[in-house]
PDB file of C-alpha atoms in Angstrom:
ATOM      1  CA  UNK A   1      -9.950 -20.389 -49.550  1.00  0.00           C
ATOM      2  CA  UNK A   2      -9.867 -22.231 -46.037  1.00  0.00           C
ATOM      3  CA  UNK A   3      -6.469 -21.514 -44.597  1.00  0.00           C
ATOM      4  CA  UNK A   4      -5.349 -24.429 -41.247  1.00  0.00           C
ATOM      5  CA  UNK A   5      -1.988 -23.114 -40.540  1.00  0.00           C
ATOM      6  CA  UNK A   6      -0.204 -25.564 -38.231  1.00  0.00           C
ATOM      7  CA  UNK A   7       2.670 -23.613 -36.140  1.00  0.00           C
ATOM      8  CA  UNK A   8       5.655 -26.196 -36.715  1.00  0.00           C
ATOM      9  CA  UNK A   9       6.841 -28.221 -39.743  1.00  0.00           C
ATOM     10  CA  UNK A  10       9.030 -30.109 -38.089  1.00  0.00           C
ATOM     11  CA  UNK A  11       9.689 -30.280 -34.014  1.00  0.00           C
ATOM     12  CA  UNK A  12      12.310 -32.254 -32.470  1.00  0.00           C
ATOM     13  CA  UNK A  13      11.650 -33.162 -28.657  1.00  0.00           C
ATOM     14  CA  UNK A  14      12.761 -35.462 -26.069  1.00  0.00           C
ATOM     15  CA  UNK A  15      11.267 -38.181 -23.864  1.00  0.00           C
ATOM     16  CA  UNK A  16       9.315 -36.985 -21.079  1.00  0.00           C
ATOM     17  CA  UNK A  17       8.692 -33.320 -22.662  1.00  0.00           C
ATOM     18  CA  UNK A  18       5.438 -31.698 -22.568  1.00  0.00           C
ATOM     19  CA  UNK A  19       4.709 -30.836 -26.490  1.00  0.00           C
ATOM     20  CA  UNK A  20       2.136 -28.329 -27.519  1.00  0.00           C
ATOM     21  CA  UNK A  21       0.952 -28.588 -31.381  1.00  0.00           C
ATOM     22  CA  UNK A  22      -1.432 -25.181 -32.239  1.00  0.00           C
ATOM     23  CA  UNK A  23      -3.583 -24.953 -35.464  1.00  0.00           C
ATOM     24  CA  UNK A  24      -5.592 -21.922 -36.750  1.00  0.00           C
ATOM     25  CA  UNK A  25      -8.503 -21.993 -38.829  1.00  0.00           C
ATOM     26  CA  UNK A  26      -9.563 -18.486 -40.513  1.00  0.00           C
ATOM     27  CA  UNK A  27     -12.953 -20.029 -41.708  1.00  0.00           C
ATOM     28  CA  UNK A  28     -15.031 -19.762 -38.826  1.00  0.00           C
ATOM     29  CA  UNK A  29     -15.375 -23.847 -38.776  1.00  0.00           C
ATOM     30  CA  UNK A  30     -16.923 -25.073 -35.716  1.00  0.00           C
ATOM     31  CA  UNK A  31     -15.483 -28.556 -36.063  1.00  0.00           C
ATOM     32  CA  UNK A  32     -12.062 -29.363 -35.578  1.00  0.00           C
ATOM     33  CA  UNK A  33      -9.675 -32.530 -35.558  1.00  0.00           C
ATOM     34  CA  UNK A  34      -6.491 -33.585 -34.849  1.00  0.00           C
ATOM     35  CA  UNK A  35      -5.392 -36.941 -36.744  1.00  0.00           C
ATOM     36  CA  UNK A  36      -1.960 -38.904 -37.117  1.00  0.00           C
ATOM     37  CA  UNK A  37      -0.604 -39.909 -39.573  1.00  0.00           C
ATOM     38  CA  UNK A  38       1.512 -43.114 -39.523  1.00  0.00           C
ATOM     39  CA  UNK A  39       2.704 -45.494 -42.783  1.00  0.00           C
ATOM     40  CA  UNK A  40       0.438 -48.340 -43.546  1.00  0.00           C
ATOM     41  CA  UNK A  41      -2.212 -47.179 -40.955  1.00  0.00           C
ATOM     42  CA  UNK A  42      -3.392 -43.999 -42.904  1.00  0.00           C
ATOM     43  CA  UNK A  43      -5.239 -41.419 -40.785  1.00  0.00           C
ATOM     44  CA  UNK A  44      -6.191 -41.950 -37.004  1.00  0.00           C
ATOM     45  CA  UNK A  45      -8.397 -39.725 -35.235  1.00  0.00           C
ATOM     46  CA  UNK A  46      -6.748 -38.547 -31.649  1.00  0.00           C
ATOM     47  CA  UNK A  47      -9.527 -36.038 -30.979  1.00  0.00           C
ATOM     48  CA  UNK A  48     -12.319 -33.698 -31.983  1.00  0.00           C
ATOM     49  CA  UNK A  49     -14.140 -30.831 -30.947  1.00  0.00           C
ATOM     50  CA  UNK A  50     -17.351 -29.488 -32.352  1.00  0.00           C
ATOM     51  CA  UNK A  51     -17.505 -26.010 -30.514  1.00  0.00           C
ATOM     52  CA  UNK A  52     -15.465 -23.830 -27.974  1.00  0.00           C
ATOM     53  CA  UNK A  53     -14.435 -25.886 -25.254  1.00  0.00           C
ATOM     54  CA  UNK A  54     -16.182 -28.863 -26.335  1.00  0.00           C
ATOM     55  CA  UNK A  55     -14.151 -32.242 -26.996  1.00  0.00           C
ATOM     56  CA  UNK A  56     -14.964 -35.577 -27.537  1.00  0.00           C
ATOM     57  CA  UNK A  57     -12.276 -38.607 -28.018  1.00  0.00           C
ATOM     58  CA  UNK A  58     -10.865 -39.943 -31.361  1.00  0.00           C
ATOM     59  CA  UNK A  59     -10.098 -43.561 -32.018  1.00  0.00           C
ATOM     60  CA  UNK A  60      -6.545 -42.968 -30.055  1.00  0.00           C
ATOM     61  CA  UNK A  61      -6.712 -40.195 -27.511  1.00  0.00           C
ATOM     62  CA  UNK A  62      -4.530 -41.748 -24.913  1.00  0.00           C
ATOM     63  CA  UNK A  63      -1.273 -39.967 -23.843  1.00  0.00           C
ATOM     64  CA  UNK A  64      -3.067 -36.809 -25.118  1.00  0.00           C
ATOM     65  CA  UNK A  65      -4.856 -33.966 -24.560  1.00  0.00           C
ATOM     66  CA  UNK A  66      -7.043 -31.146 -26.342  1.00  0.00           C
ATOM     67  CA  UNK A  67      -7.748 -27.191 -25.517  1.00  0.00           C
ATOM     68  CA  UNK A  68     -10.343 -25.451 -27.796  1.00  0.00           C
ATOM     69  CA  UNK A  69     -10.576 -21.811 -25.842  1.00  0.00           C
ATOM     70  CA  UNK A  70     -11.144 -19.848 -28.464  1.00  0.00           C
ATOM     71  CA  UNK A  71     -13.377 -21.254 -32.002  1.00  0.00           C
ATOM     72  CA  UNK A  72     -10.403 -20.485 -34.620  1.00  0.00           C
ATOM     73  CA  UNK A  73      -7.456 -22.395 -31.976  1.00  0.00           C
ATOM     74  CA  UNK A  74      -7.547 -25.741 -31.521  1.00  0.00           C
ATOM     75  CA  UNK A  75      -4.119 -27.100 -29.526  1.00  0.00           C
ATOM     76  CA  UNK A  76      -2.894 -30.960 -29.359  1.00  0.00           C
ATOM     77  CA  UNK A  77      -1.086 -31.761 -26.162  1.00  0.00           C
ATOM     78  CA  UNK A  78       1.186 -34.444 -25.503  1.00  0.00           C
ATOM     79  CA  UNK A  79       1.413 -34.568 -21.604  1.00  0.00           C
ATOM     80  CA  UNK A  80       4.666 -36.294 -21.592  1.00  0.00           C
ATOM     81  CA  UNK A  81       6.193 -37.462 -24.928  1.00  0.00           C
ATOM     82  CA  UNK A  82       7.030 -40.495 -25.814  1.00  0.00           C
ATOM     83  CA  UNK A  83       8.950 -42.273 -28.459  1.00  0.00           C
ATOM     84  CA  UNK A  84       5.684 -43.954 -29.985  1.00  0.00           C
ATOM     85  CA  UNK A  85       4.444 -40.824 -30.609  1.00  0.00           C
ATOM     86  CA  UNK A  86       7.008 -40.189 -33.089  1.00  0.00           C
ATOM     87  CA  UNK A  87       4.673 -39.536 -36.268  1.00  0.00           C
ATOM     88  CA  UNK A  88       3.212 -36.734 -38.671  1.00  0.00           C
ATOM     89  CA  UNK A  89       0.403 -34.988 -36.944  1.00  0.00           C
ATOM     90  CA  UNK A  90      -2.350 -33.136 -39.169  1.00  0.00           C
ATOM     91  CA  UNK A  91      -5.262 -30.569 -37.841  1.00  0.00           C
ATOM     92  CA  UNK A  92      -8.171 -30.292 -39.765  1.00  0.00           C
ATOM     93  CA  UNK A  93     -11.434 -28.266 -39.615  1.00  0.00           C
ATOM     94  CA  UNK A  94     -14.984 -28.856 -41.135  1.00  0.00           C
ATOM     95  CA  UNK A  95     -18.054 -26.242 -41.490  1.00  0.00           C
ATOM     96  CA  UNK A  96     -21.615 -27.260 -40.160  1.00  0.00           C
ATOM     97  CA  UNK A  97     -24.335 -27.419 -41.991  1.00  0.00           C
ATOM     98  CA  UNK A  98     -26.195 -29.821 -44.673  1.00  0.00           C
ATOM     99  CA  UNK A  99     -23.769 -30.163 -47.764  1.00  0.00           C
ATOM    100  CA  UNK A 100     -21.447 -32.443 -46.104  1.00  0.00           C
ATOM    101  CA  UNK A 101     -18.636 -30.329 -46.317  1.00  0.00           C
ATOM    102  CA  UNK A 102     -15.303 -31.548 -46.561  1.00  0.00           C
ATOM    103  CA  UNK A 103     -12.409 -31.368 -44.078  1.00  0.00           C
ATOM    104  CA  UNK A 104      -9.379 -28.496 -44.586  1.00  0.00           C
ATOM    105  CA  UNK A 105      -6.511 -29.503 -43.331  1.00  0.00           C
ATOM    106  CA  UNK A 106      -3.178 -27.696 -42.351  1.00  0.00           C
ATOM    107  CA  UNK A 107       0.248 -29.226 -43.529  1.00  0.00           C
ATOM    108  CA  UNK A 108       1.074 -30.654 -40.810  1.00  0.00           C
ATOM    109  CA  UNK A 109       3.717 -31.344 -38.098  1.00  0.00           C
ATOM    110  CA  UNK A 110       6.177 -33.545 -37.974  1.00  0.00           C
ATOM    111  CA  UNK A 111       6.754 -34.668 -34.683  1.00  0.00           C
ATOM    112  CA  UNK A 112      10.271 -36.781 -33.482  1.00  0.00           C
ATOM    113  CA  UNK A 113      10.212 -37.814 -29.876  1.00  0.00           C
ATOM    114  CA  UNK A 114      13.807 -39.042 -29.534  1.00  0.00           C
TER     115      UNK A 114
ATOM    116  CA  UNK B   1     -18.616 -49.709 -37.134  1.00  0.00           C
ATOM    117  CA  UNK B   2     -17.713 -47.437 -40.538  1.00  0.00           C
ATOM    118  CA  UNK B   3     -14.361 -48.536 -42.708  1.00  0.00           C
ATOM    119  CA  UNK B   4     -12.956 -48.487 -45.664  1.00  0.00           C
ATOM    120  CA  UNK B   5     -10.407 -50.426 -47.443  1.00  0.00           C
ATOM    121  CA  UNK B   6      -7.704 -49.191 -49.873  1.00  0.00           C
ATOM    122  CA  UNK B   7      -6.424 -53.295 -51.206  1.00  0.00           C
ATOM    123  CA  UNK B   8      -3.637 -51.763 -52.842  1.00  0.00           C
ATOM    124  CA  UNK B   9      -0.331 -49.829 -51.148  1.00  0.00           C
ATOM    125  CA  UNK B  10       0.998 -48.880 -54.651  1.00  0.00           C
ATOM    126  CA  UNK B  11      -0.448 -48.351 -57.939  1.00  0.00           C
ATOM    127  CA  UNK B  12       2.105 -47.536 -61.129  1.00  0.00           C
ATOM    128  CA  UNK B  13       0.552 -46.663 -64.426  1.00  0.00           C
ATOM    129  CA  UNK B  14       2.440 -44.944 -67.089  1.00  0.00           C
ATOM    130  CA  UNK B  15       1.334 -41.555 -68.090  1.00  0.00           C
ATOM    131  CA  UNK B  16      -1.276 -41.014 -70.646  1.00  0.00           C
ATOM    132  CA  UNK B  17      -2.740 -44.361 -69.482  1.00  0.00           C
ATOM    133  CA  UNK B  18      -5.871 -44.298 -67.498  1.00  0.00           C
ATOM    134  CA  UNK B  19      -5.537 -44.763 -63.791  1.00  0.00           C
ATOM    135  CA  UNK B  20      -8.120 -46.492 -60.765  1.00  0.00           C
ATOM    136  CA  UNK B  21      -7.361 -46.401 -57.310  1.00  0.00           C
ATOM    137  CA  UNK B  22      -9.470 -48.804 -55.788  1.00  0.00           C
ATOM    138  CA  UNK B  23     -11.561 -48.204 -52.224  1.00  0.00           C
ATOM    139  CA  UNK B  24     -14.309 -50.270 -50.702  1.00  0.00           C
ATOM    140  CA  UNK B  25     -16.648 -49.409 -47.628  1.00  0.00           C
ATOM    141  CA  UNK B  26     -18.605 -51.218 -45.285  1.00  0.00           C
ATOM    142  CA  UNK B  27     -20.815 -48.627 -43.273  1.00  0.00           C
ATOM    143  CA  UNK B  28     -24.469 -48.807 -41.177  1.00  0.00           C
ATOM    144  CA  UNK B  29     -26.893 -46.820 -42.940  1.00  0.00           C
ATOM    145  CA  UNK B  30     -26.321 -44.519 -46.342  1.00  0.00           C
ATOM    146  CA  UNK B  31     -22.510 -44.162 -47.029  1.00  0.00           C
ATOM    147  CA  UNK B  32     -20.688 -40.536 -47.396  1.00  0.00           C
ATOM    148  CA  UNK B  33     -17.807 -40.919 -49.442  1.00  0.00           C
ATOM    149  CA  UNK B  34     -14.455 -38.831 -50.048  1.00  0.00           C
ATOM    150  CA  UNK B  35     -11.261 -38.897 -51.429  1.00  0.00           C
ATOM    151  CA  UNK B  36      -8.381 -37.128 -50.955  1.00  0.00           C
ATOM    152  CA  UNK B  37      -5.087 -36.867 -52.224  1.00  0.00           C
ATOM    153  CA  UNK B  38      -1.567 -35.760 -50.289  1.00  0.00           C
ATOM    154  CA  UNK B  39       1.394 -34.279 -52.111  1.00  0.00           C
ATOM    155  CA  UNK B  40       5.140 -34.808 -50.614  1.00  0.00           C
ATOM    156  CA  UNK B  41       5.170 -32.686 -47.126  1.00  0.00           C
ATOM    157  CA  UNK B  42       2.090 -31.029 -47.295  1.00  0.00           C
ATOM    158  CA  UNK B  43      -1.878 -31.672 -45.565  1.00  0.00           C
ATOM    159  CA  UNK B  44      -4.666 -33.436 -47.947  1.00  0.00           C
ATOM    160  CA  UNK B  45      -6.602 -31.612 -50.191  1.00  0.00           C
ATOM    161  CA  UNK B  46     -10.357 -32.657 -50.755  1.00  0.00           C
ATOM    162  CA  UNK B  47     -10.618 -34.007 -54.253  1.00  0.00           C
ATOM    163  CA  UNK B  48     -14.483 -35.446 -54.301  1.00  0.00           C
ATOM    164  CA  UNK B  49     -17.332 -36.639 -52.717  1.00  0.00           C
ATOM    165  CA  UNK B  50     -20.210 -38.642 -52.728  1.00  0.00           C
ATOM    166  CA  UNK B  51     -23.536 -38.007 -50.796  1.00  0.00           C
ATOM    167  CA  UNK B  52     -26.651 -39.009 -53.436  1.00  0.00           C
ATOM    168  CA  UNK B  53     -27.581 -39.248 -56.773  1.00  0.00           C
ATOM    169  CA  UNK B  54     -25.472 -40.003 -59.660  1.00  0.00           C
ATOM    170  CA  UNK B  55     -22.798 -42.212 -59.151  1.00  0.00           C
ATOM    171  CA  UNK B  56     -20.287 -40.299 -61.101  1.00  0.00           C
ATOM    172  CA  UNK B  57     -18.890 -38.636 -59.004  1.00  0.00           C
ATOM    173  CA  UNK B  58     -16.268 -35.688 -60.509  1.00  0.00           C
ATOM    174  CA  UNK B  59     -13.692 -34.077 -58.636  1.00  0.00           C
ATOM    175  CA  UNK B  60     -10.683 -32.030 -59.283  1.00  0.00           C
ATOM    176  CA  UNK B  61      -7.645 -32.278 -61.274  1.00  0.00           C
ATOM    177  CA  UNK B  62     -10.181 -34.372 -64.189  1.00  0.00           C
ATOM    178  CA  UNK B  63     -10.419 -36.937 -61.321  1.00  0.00           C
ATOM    179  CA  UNK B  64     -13.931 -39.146 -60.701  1.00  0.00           C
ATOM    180  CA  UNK B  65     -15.106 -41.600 -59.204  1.00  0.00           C
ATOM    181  CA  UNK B  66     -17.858 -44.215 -59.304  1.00  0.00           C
ATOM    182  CA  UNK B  67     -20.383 -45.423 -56.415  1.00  0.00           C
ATOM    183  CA  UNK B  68     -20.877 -48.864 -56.580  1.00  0.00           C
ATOM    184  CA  UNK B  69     -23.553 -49.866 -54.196  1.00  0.00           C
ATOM    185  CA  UNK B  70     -24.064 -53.330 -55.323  1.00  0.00           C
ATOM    186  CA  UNK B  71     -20.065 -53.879 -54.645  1.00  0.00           C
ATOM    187  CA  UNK B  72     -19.829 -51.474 -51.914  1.00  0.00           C
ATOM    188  CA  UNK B  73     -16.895 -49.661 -53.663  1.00  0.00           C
ATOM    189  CA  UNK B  74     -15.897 -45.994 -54.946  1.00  0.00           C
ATOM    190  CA  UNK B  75     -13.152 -46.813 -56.613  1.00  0.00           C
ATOM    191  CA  UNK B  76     -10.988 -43.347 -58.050  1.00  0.00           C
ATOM    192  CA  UNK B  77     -10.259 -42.865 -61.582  1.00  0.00           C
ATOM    193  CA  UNK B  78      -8.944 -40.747 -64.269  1.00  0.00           C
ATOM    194  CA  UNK B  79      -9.092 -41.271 -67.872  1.00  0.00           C
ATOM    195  CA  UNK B  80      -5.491 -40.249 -68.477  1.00  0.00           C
ATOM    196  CA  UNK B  81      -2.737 -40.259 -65.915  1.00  0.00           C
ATOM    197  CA  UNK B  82      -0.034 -37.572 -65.933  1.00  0.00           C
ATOM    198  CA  UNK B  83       3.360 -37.645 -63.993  1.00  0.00           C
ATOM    199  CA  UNK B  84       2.101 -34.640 -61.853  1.00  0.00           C
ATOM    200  CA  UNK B  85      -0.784 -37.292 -60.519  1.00  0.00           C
ATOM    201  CA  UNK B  86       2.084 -38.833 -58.527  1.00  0.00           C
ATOM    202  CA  UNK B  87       1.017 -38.654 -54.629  1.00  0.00           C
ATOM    203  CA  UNK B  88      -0.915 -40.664 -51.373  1.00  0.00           C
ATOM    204  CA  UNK B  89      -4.560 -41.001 -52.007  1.00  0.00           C
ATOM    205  CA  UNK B  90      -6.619 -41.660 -49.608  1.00  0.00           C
ATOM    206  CA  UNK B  91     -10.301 -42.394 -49.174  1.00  0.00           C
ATOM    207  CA  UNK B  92     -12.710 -41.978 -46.125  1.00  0.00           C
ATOM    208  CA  UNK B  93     -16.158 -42.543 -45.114  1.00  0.00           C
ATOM    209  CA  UNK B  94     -18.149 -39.903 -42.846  1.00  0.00           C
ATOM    210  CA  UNK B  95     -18.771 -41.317 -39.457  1.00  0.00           C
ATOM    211  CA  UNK B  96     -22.058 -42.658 -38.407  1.00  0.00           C
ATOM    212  CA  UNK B  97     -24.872 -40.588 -36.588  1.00  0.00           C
ATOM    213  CA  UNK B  98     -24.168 -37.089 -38.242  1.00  0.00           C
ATOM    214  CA  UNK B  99     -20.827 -36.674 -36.701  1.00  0.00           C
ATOM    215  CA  UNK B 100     -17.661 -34.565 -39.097  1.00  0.00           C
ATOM    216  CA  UNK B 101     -15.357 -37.345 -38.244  1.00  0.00           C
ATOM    217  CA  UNK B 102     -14.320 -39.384 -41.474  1.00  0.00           C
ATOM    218  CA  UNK B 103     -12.618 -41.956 -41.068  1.00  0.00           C
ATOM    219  CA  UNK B 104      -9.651 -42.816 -43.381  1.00  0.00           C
ATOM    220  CA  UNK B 105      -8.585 -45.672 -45.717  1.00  0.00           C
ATOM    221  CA  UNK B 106      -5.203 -46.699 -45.038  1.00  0.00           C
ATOM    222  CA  UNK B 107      -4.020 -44.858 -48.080  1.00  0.00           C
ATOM    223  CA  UNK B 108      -2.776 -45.944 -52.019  1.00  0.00           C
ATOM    224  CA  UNK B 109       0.600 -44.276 -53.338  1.00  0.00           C
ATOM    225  CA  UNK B 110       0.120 -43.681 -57.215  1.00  0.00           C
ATOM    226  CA  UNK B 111       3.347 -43.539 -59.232  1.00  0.00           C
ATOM    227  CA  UNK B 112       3.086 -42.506 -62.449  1.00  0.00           C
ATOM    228  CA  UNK B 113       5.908 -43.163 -64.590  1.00  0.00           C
ATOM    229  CA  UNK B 114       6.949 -40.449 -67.925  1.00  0.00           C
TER     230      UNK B 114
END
């Protein structure tokens, strides 16, 4: 089976912090995502990245960042945390290739900006 | 632009009762289909897809669905609800132009009641 591990369950930081969210894929999955996840609005994609130290922009990206260094890492950054970024953040990753395969995602993170 | 559509926030059905979960999609081009389901604290786990052919579509857990071109829908079903069923489903579309992104309804939580 896929494995995502996410590193936190549940991270508590303050206003102005710089937050780093890691996920691990053991799958060898070129594509990766990182989504939030927010009541009523479902899934949002922040960002993407199809290959080592590729990345391409999500449907919200602003106030964050990506790194993809190595193809099994793939790290959300929030440059300087705000309280609207209060939310549950989930990493997912996705194989290439012609079947359409689905997306594996981690547990996720809960993330509290206070 | 791709989207889907989840009209309902909650569905309640009592168990042993069949259950839908309704989804519709407007996309550009031949629609890829998923849904997925979320239990309390945890990521999503892929329960089906559509790509082509029958519009059946059967999944895990005894869940289907059925591809509805003619009303653009894929609604979820299953012919007999248990409590265990309880949880946020959500559907997606795949993104347009051979991209991994899906993009994500805005999520249905089933209760089903003993």
């Amino acid at each position: 089976d896929v494995k995502v591990t996410q590193s936190s369950r549940y991270l508590v930081k303050r206003t102005g912090e710089k937050v780093f969210l890691e996920c691990v894929q053991d799958m060898d999955h070129e594509n990766m995502f990182w989504y939030r996840q927010d009541p009523g609005l479902g899934l949002r994609l922040i960002y993407f990245s199809y290959d080592v130290k590729m990345k391409e922009k999500g449907d919200i990206p602003e106030g964050y960042s990506v790194s993809r260094e190595k193809k099994e890492r793939f790290s959300l950054i929030l440059e300087s945390a705000s309280t609207n970024q209060t939310s549950m953040y989930l990493c997912a990753s996705a194989q290439t290739g012609n079947n359409f395969s689905p997306l594996h995602f981690g547990n996720g993170t809960r993330l509290t900006v206070t | 632009a791709q989207s889907v559509a989840q009209p309902e926030d909650q569905v309640n059905v009592a168990e042993g009762n069949p259950l839908t979960v309704k989804c519709t999609y407007s996309v550009s081009g031949n629609p890829y289909l998923f849904w997925y389901v979320q239990y309390p604290n945890r990521g999503l786990q892929f329960l089906l897809k559509y790509i082509t052919g029958d519009n059946l579509v059967k999944g895990s857990y005894g869940f289907e669905a059925e591809f509805n071109k003619s009303q653009t829908s894929f609604h979820l079903k299953k012919p007999s609800a248990l409590v265990s069923d309880s949880a946020l489903y959500f559907c997606a579309v795949r993104d347009y132009g051979g991209s991994y992104k899906l993009i994500f309804g805005s999520g249905t939580r089933l209760l089903v009641r003993p």
